[in-house]
XYZ file of C-alpha atoms in Angstrom:
265
model
C -0.052 0.038 -0.056
C 3.111 2.661 0.812
C 4.315 1.681 -3.016
C 0.602 2.608 -4.830
C 0.581 5.800 -2.491
C 4.107 7.165 -3.296
C 3.409 5.883 -7.246
C -0.121 7.722 -7.069
C -0.401 9.460 -10.270
C -3.025 12.827 -10.320
C -3.658 15.241 -12.750
C -1.335 17.833 -13.943
C -3.050 20.687 -12.537
C -1.944 20.238 -9.096
C 0.890 19.513 -7.441
C -0.641 17.707 -4.961
C -4.365 16.537 -3.059
C -4.557 18.990 -0.299
C -6.668 17.021 2.641
C -7.751 19.092 5.604
C -7.543 17.568 9.351
C -10.622 19.412 11.393
C -12.626 18.737 14.676
C -12.607 20.022 18.276
C -9.649 19.778 20.448
C -7.766 16.546 21.239
C -9.838 14.630 18.919
C -6.804 13.574 17.060
C -6.243 15.561 14.419
C -2.495 16.182 15.058
C -2.011 12.544 16.262
C -3.769 10.727 13.014
C -0.992 13.434 11.331
C 2.073 12.274 12.873
C 1.055 8.371 12.529
C 1.059 8.922 8.800
C 3.812 10.622 8.976
C 5.315 7.190 11.049
C 4.268 4.886 8.283
C 5.858 6.156 5.663
C 9.188 7.370 7.581
C 8.840 3.332 9.363
C 9.978 4.590 12.382
C 8.291 6.368 15.110
C 8.038 10.261 13.765
C 6.617 13.376 15.810
C 6.205 16.538 13.445
C 3.179 18.474 15.279
C 2.787 18.582 18.635
C -0.500 16.796 20.252
C -2.781 18.314 22.766
C -3.601 16.383 26.015
C -6.625 15.440 27.251
C -7.168 18.479 29.042
C -5.364 21.027 27.235
C -6.352 24.089 24.674
C -5.306 23.503 20.892
C -1.132 23.298 20.426
C -2.302 24.253 16.691
C -2.358 28.067 16.337
C -1.799 28.332 12.209
C -2.658 27.288 9.056
C 0.112 24.051 8.693
C 0.724 21.950 6.026
C 2.111 18.206 6.331
C 4.357 16.553 3.216
C 3.856 13.202 3.257
C 6.933 11.302 2.607
C 10.311 12.416 2.155
C 13.457 12.416 0.045
C 15.025 9.961 1.972
C 11.923 7.109 2.133
C 9.798 8.468 -0.926
C 7.298 11.312 -1.464
C 3.523 10.659 -1.729
C 1.599 12.951 -3.730
C -0.625 14.002 -0.832
C -0.287 16.824 1.716
C -2.477 16.945 4.911
C -3.715 20.761 6.355
C -4.221 20.481 10.422
C -5.727 23.750 11.927
C -6.650 24.897 15.453
C -9.270 22.199 17.170
C -13.065 23.551 17.381
C -14.602 24.904 21.007
C -17.082 26.193 21.984
C -17.975 30.248 21.828
C -17.575 32.899 19.095
C -13.563 33.874 20.343
C -12.794 30.347 21.455
C -10.741 27.651 18.412
C -10.199 28.386 15.374
C -13.141 30.261 13.063
C -15.479 28.526 11.114
C -15.139 30.943 8.640
C -11.644 30.336 8.509
C -12.027 27.122 7.496
C -14.186 27.394 4.639
C -12.041 29.761 3.492
C -9.477 27.303 3.770
C -11.604 25.166 1.586
C -11.955 27.740 -1.075
C -8.383 28.203 -1.017
C -7.744 31.450 0.021
C -5.343 30.943 2.961
C -2.086 30.030 2.788
C 0.466 27.777 4.994
C 1.451 29.354 7.761
C -1.514 31.813 8.831
C -1.704 32.395 12.408
C -5.643 32.022 13.718
C -6.863 34.921 15.378
C -10.152 36.017 17.535
C -11.451 37.470 14.069
C -11.293 35.620 10.662
C -9.000 36.523 7.912
C -9.352 39.769 6.171
C -8.845 39.960 2.449
C -6.293 43.076 3.726
C -4.046 40.156 5.051
C -1.064 38.840 3.226
C -1.913 35.432 3.846
C -5.127 35.998 2.259
C -5.391 34.764 -1.839
C -7.863 36.446 -4.011
C -7.465 34.177 -6.737
C -7.506 30.565 -5.256
C -6.600 28.318 -8.112
C -7.183 24.420 -8.151
C -4.227 23.834 -7.128
C -4.880 26.078 -3.595
C -7.693 24.557 -2.536
C -8.826 21.502 -0.235
C -9.671 18.648 -2.171
C -10.821 16.383 0.422
C -12.310 17.505 4.261
C -12.053 15.414 6.777
C -13.914 15.613 10.094
C -12.052 14.208 13.460
C -13.835 12.990 16.749
C -12.837 10.900 19.810
C -14.867 7.728 19.373
C -14.298 7.279 23.486
C -15.427 11.112 24.328
C -17.858 11.036 21.547
C -20.920 11.875 23.557
C -18.840 14.764 25.416
C -18.389 16.438 22.000
C -20.549 20.088 23.077
C -23.570 20.995 20.540
C -22.143 23.669 19.656
C -19.280 22.235 18.493
C -20.548 19.514 16.456
C -23.537 22.696 14.851
C -20.007 24.599 14.002
C -18.415 21.070 12.652
C -22.129 20.966 10.705
C -22.278 24.912 9.286
C -18.641 23.554 7.947
C -19.486 20.429 6.495
C -22.966 22.280 4.966
C -19.886 25.335 2.916
C -17.991 21.905 1.454
C -21.083 20.022 -0.044
C -21.444 23.244 -1.554
C -17.739 23.538 -3.308
C -18.421 19.861 -4.186
C -15.763 18.454 -1.549
C -15.618 15.067 -0.755
C -15.870 14.780 3.091
C -15.227 11.879 5.492
C -14.801 10.798 9.194
C -12.156 9.836 11.373
C -13.044 8.076 14.362
C -9.979 8.426 16.372
C -9.053 6.471 19.992
C -10.762 2.957 19.032
C -8.588 1.371 21.422
C -10.015 3.362 23.772
C -13.446 2.410 23.148
C -13.428 -1.752 23.441
C -10.932 -3.764 25.159
C -11.215 -6.220 22.230
C -10.366 -3.739 19.666
C -7.202 -2.455 21.788
C -6.076 -6.432 22.386
C -6.473 -6.570 18.213
C -7.102 -3.703 16.300
C -7.485 -6.271 13.065
C -11.029 -6.535 15.130
C -12.012 -3.083 14.816
C -14.915 -4.160 12.139
C -16.100 -6.778 14.032
C -16.480 -4.471 17.268
C -20.251 -3.958 18.186
C -19.245 -1.038 20.550
C -17.700 0.369 17.071
C -20.416 0.533 15.022
C -22.247 1.677 17.626
C -19.791 4.459 18.142
C -20.041 5.177 14.369
C -23.626 4.619 13.958
C -23.755 8.179 16.612
C -21.577 9.632 15.054
C -23.176 9.320 11.416
C -26.404 11.165 13.754
C -24.866 13.618 14.918
C -22.886 14.620 12.027
C -25.311 13.505 9.151
C -22.271 11.469 7.314
C -23.138 8.055 5.616
C -21.910 4.950 7.534
C -19.661 4.203 4.473
C -17.725 7.392 4.701
C -16.616 7.152 8.293
C -13.241 5.356 9.405
C -12.349 3.769 12.968
C -8.598 4.502 13.319
C -6.286 4.612 15.605
C -2.960 6.695 16.155
C 0.654 6.746 17.986
C 0.530 8.137 21.171
C 2.292 5.491 23.705
C 4.193 3.174 21.677
C 7.970 3.763 20.570
C 7.680 0.538 17.654
C 5.459 0.339 14.646
C 2.673 -1.719 14.390
C 1.805 -3.675 11.642
C -2.085 -3.244 12.624
C -2.413 0.043 13.341
C -0.081 0.880 9.874
C -2.811 -1.993 7.659
C -5.900 -0.081 8.889
C -4.440 3.802 8.124
C -3.526 3.005 5.047
C -6.216 1.267 4.043
C -8.711 4.997 5.271
C -5.732 7.084 3.817
C -5.877 5.489 0.256
C -9.366 6.196 0.431
C -9.002 9.928 1.456
C -6.710 9.875 -1.677
C -9.395 8.559 -4.115
C -11.613 10.909 -3.180
C -9.439 13.569 -3.259
C -8.468 13.113 -6.578
C -12.070 12.593 -8.127
C -12.802 15.507 -6.807
C -9.868 17.015 -8.421
C -10.959 15.128 -11.620
C -13.945 16.518 -11.972
C -12.918 19.921 -11.185
C -10.674 19.501 -14.151
C -13.161 18.182 -16.519
C -16.132 21.280 -15.522
C -13.013 23.368 -16.272
C -12.492 21.797 -19.395
C -16.063 22.001 -20.546
C -16.032 25.551 -19.643
C -13.346 26.379 -22.129
C -14.714 24.690 -24.923
C -18.005 26.142 -24.663
C -16.656 29.785 -24.442
C-alpha cells in the first residue's frame, strides 16, 4: 500500500492532493498526521505537537504537512492541520477561516486570530487556483468522547460540512481512539470492524454529523508506542487510500468542468 501511494498519479493541474483535518480540541488531528508520517518514514515520527486531554489546541496556525520525504519517498499528498474547534465565538478556530481555507483563500502559515482572516491580510489569496483549494475535508472525532462533544462544536462542524457540500468537496470522518473505546480492539486493531461498540460509535457519529456510515473510518493513532505495529499501519493505510481516491476524484471533476467551460467559451 505504501508503494501504491508513493506512485499515485494525479492530474497535471495540481502538484499534490490537499486534505484538511478539523475537529474539536484533542480529537486526534495532529496525532493522525504524526501516525501517517510515521508509517511513511517507517519509524515513530513526531512532526506536530499533540494536545493532551485537558489543554487547549497546540495548533495555532494553518499548517501544511507533506507526506513522505526525499529519503523515504514522497507521496503526492499534503495534510493541513488547523486549530481545534471550541465552544463560543472567539474560542478555537473560526468556522469562516476553515471555509475560506476550503476555497483556497488562506496561505500556509497563517496564524489564526479571534476574528476571521480579512482580505487585506498578506496570507489571503484573492484568486485561488485548484492547487490552492482543499480537495477533501476530514472531520476528526474521538470515539471514546463522542457523547462529551458539545452541541455547539457539532453545530460548527455542520456549518463547515454544509459549506464543503456547496463547494462539492468530498467529506470523510476519522473516528479516533478506538483502542480506548473497546477492549477487544485494544488487544487487536484487526477486529475493529467486528466490534459492536465501534459500530455503535460509528452510528452515533453518523447521526450527529449526518455522514453516511461508509464515509466513517475508525482508526488508531500512535501515541504511547515507540515501535510501529503492522495492524495500526494497515488500518490507517486502508483509510488513507480512501481519502486519496476521494480527493483525486474531486480534482478530476474540477478539471473536467474547467475543460468543458473552456470548450463552451
